mmCIF file of C-alpha atoms in Angstrom:
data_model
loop_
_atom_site.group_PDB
_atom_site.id
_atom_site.type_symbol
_atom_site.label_atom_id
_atom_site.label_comp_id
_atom_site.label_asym_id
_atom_site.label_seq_id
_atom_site.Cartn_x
_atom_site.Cartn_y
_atom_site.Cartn_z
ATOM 1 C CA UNK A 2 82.261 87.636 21.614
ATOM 2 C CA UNK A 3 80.636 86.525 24.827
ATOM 3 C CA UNK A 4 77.915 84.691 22.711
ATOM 4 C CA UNK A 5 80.436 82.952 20.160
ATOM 5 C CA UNK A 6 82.651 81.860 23.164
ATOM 6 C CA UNK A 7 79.515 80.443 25.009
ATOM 7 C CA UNK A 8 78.375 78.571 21.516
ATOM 8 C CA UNK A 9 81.733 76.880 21.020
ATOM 9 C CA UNK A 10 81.477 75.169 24.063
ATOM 10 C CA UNK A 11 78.285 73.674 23.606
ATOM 11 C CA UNK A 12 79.284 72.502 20.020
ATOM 12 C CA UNK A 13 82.546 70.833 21.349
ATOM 13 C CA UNK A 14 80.827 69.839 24.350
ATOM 14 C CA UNK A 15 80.529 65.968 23.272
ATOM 15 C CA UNK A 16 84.239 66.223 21.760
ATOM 16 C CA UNK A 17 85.946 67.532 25.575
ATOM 17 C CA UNK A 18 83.510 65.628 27.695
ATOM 18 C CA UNK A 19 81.146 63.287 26.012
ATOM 19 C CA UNK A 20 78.411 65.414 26.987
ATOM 20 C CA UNK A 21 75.280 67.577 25.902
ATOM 21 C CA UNK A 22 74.228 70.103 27.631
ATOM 22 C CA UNK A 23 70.475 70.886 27.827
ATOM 23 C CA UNK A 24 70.234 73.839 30.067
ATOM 24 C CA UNK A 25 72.221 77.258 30.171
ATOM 25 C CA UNK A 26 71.847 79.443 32.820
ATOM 26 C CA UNK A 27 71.705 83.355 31.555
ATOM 27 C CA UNK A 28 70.697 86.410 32.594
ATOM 28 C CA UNK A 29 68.796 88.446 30.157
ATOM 29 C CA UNK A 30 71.407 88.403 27.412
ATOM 30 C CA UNK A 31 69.007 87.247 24.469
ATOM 31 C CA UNK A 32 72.415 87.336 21.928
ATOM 32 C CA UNK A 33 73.566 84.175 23.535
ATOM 33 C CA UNK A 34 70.244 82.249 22.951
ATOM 34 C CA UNK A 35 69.703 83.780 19.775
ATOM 35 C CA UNK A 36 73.351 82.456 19.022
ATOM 36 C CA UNK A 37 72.519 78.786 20.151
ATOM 37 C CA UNK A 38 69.737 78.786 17.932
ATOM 38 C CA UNK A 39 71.925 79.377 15.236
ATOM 39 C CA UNK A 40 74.192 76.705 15.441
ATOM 40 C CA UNK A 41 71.632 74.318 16.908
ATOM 41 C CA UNK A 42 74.570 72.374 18.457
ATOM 42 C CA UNK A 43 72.472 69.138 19.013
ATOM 43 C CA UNK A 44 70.814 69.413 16.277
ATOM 44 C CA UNK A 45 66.806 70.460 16.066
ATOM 45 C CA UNK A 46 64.989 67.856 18.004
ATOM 46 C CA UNK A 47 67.281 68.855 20.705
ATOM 47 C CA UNK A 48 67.638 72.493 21.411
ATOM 48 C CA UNK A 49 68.986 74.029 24.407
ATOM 49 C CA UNK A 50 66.599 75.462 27.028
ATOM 50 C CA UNK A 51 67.960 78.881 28.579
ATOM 51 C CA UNK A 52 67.288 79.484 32.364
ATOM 52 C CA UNK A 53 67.260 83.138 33.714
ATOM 53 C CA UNK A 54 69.148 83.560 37.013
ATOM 54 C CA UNK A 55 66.966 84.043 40.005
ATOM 55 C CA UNK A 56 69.428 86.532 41.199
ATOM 56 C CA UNK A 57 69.105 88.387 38.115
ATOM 57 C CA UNK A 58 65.634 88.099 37.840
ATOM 58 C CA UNK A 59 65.130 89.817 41.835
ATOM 59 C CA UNK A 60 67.875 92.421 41.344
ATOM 60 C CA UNK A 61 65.898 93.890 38.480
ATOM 61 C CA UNK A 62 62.578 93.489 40.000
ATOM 62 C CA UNK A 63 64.076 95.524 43.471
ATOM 63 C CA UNK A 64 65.671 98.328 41.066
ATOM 64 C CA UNK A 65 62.053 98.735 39.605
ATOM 65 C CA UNK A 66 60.647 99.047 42.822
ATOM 66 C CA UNK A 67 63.505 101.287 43.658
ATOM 67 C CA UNK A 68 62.604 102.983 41.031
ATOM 68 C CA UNK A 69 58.486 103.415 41.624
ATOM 69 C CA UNK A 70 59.886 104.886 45.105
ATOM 70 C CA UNK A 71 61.003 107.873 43.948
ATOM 71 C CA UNK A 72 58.587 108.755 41.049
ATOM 72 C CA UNK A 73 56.811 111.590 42.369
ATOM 73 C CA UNK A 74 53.755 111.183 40.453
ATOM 74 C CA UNK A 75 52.917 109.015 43.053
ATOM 75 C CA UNK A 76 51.848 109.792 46.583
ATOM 76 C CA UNK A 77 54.111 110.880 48.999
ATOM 77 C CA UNK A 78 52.204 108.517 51.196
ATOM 78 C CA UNK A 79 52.756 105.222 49.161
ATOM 79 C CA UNK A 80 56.475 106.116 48.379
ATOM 80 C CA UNK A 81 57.555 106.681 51.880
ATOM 81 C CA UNK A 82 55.881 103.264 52.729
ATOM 82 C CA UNK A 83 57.929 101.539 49.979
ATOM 83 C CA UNK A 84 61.193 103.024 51.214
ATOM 84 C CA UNK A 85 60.402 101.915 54.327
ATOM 85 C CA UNK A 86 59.142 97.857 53.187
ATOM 86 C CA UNK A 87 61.494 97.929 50.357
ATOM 87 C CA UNK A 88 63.388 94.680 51.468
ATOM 88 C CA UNK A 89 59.789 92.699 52.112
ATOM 89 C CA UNK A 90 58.997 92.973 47.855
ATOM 90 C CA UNK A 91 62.225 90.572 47.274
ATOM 91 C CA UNK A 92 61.731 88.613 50.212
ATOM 92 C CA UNK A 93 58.352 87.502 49.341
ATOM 93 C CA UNK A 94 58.720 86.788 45.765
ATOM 94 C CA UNK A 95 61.851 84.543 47.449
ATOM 95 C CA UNK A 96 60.003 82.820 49.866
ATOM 96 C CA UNK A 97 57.571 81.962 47.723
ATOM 97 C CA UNK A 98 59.782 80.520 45.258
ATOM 98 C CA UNK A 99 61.063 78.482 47.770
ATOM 99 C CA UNK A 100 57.877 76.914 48.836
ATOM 100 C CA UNK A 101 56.562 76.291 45.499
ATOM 101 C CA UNK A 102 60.180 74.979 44.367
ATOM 102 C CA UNK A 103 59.988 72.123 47.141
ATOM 103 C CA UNK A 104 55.853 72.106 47.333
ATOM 104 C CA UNK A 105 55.206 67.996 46.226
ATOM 105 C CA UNK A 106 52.917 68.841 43.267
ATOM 106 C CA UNK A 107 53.140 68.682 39.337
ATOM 107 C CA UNK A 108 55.262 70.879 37.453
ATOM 108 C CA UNK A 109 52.198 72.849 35.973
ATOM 109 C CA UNK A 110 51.140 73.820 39.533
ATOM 110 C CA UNK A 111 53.806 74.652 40.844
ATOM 111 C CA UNK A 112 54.366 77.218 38.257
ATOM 112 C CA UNK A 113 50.264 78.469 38.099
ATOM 113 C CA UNK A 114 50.584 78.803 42.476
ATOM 114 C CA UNK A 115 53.822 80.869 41.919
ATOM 115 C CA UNK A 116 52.187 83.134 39.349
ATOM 116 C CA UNK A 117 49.436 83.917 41.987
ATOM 117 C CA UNK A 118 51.894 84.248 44.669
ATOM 118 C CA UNK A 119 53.923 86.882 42.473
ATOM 119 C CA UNK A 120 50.487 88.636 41.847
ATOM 120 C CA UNK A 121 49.310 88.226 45.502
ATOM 121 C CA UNK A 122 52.219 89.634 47.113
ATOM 122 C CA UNK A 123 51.654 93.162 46.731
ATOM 123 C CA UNK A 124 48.258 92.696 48.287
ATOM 124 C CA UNK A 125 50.257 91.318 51.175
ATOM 125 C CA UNK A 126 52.881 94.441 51.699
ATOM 126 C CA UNK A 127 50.290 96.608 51.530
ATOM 127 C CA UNK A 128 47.896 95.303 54.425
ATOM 128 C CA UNK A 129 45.666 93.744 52.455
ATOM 129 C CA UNK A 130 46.392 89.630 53.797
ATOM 130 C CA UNK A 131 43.084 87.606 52.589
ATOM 131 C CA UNK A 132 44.840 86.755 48.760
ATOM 132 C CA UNK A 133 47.372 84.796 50.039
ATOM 133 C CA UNK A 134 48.074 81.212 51.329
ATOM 134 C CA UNK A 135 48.376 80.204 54.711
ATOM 135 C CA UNK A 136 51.653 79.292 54.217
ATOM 136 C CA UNK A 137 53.019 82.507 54.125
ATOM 137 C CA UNK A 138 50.936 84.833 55.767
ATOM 138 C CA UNK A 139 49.068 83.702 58.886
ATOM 139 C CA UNK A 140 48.026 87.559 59.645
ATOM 140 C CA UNK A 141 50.627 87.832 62.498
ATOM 141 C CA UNK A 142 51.989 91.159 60.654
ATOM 142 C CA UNK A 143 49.383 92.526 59.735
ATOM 143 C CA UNK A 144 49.968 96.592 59.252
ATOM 144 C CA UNK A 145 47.684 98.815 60.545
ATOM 145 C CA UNK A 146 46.453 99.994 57.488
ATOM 146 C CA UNK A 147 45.181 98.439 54.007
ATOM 147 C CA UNK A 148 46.547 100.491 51.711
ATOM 148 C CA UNK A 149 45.749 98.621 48.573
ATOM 149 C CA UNK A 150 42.487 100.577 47.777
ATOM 150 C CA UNK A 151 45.094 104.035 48.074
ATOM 151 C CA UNK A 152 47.235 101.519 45.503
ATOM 152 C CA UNK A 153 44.655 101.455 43.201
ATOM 153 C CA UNK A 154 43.202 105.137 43.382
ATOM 154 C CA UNK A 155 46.946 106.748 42.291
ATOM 155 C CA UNK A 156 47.581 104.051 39.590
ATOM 156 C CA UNK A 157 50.634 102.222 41.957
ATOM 157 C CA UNK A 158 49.182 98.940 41.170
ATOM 158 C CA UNK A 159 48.747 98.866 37.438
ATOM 159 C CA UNK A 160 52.621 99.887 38.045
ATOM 160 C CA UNK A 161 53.388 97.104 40.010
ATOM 161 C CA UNK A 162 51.667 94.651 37.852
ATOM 162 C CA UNK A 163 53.803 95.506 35.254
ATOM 163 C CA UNK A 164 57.018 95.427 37.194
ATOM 164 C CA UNK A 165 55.979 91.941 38.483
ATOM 165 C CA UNK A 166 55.620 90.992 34.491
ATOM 166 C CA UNK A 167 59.010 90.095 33.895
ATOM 167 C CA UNK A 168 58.417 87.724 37.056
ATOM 168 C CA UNK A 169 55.563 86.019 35.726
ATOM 169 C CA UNK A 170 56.647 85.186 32.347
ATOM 170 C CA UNK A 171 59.694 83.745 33.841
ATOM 171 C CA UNK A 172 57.819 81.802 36.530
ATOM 172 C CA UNK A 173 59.733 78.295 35.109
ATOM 173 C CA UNK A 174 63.010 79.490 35.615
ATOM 174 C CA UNK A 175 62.314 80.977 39.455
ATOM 175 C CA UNK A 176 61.197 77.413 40.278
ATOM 176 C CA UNK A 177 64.811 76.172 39.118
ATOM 177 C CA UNK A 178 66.011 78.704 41.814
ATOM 178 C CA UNK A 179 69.584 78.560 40.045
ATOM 179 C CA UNK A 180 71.903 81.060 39.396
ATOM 180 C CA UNK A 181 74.964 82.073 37.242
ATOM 181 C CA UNK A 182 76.847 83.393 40.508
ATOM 182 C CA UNK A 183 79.741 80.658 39.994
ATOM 183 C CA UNK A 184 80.143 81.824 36.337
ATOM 184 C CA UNK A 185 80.330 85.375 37.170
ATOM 185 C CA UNK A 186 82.685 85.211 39.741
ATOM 186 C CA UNK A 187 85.305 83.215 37.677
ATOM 187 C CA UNK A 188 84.862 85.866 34.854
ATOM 188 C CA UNK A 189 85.948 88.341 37.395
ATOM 189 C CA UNK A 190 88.655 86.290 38.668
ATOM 190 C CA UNK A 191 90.244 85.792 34.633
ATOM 191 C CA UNK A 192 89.141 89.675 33.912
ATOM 192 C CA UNK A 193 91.160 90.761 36.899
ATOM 193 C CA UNK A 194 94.427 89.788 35.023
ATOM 194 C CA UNK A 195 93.334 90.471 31.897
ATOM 195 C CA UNK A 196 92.121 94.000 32.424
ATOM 196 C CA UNK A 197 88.632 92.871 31.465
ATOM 197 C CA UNK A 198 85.440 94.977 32.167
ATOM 198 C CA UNK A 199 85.926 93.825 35.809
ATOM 199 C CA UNK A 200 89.433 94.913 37.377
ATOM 200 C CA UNK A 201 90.070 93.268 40.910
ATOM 201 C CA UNK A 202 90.910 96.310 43.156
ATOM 202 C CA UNK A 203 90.991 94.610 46.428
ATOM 203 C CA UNK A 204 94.026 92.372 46.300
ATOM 204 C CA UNK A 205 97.612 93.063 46.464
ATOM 205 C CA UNK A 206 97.245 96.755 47.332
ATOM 206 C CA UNK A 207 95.824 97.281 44.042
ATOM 207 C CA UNK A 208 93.244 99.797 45.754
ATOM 208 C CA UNK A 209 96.053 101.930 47.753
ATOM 209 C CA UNK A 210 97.906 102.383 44.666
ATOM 210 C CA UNK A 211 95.572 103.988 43.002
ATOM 211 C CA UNK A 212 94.581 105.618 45.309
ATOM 212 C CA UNK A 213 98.185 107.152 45.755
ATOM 213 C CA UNK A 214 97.849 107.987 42.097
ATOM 214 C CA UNK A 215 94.829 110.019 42.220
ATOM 215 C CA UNK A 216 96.173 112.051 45.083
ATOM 216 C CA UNK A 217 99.695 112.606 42.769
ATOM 217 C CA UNK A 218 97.058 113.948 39.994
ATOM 218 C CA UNK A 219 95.226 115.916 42.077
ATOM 219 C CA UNK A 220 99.131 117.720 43.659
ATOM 220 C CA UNK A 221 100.361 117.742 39.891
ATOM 221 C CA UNK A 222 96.981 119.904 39.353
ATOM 222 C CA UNK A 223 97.492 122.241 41.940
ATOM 223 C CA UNK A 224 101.072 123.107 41.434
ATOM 224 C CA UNK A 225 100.377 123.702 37.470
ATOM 225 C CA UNK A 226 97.677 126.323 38.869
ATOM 226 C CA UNK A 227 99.265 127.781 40.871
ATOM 227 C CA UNK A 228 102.610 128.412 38.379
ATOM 228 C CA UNK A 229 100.059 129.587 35.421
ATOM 229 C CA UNK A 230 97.946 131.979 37.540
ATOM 230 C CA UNK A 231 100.203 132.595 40.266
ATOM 231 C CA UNK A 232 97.334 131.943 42.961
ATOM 232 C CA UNK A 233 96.322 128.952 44.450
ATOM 233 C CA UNK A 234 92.835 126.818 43.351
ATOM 234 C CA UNK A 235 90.287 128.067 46.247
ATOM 235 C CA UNK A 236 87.365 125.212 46.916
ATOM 236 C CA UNK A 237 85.139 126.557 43.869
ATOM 237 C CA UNK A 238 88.138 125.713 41.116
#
C-alpha cells in the first residue's frame, strides 16, 4: 500500500505541481523502488534515483554493533570495550561523512575517501591511529592499548567488516547526508488519528487513560480470582 501510495505521487507529480521528481529518500524498503521501476513514471531515460536515509543507515549499523557486544563467542575483553566506546562507532562514521560531504573535491573522491574512512575507523576505536587522516585523528586520544591485533586473533574484525558493508555500498547516499525524518514524523502525526501502526500516546491524556485501563484489568482480574477460588492471587499467580 505504502509503495502504490508513494508511486501515485510521482506519476501525478507533473499534473499537481508541474514537477519531476528525481530523487526519493527511503530507508531500506526495496518494494517502493522496485514499484517505481514498474511504472517508470518519467519514462526510461529518466528513472528515479532512491537515496537511503543516513539516519537509517547509522541506526542499523549501531544495532549491529550492539549486537557484536553481546555475542559471547567473542572475548570478554573486546565486548566490554565496545560497551564501553559504543557511541564513538556512529560518531565517526558521522563525522566523517560530514567532512567528506563538504571536502571541495570531485564526486568520485569524495565517495572512494569515505569508503576508507568507513574501513579505517575501526582501526581508530581500537588504538590503532596511523590509517586515518589528519583530519580526524591527530593522536590526542589515543587509548592505551592497540587492540586491533586482539581484533584480528578472535575474528572481531572480519565481523566488523561485514557490518560496515551495508555502509560502503551505500557510500553515495551518506554523502547526501539526508534523511526521511520529516516524512516519518507526518506519518505519525496522520497515523495518530487514524489508528495507524503508530498511535500518539502522549497528547491529550491519551497515556493516563490507558493507563487507568490497565489498572481496571488488572482489579477486574483479581476480584474474578478471588470469587472462583475463594483466595486471593499471591505474587507467583
Amino acid at each position: 500500500m505504502e509503495a502504490d501510495g508513494i508511486a501515485e505521487g510521482f506519476l501525478k507529480s507533473i499534473e499537481l505541481h508541474g514537477l519531476k521528481f528525481n530523487r526519493l529518500i527511503g530507508d531500506g524498503d526495496s518494494s517502493i523502488t522496485k514499484r517505481l521501476r514498474e511504472v517508470i513514471p518519467y519514462g526510461p531515460t529518466r528513472l528515479v534515483e532512491k537515496i537511503e536515509c543516513s539516519n537509517y543507515l547509522l541506526r542499523n549499523f549501531g544495532t549491529k554493533i550492539s549486537a557484536i557486544s553481546i555475542n559471547t563467542k567473542y572475548p570478554a575483553l573486546m565486548r566490554n570495550f565496545i560497551k564501553i566506546h559504543i557511541k564513538k562507532f556512529p560518531i565517526a562514521i558521522r563525522k566523517a561523512i560530514e567532512y567528506r560531504t563538504n571536502l571541495k573535491a570531485p564526486q568520485h573522491v569524495k565517495i572512494s575517501g569515505l569508503v576508507l574512512d568507513i574501513s579505517n575507523s575501526f582501526y581508530h576505536i581500537l588504538g590503532q591511529h596511523n590509517k586515518w587522516d589528519e583530519y580526524f585523528c591527530n593522536n590526542k586520544q589515543k587509548i592505551s592499548e592497540n587492540l586491533v591485533p586482539a581484533a584480528f586473533n578472535c575474528g572481531l574484525m572480519s565481523e566488523f567488516k561485514l557490518v560496515a558493508q551495508r555502509l560502503i555500498d551505500n557510500a553515495t547516499s551518506l554523502l547526501h547526508d539526508v534523511t526521511n525524518n520529516i516524512c516519518e514524523q507526518f506519518n505519525s502525526v496522520i497515523n495518530k488519528f487514524i489508528a495507524g501502526k503508530r498511535i500518539n500516546f502522549s497528547q491529550m491524556n491519551s497515556y493516563n487513560r490507558y493507563s487507568c485501563k490497565s489498572l481496571t484489568l488488572v482489579e477486574c482480574f483479581l476480584d474474578m480470582h478471588k470469587n472462583i477460588t475463594n483466595n486471593s492471587p499471591d505474587r507467583h499467580t
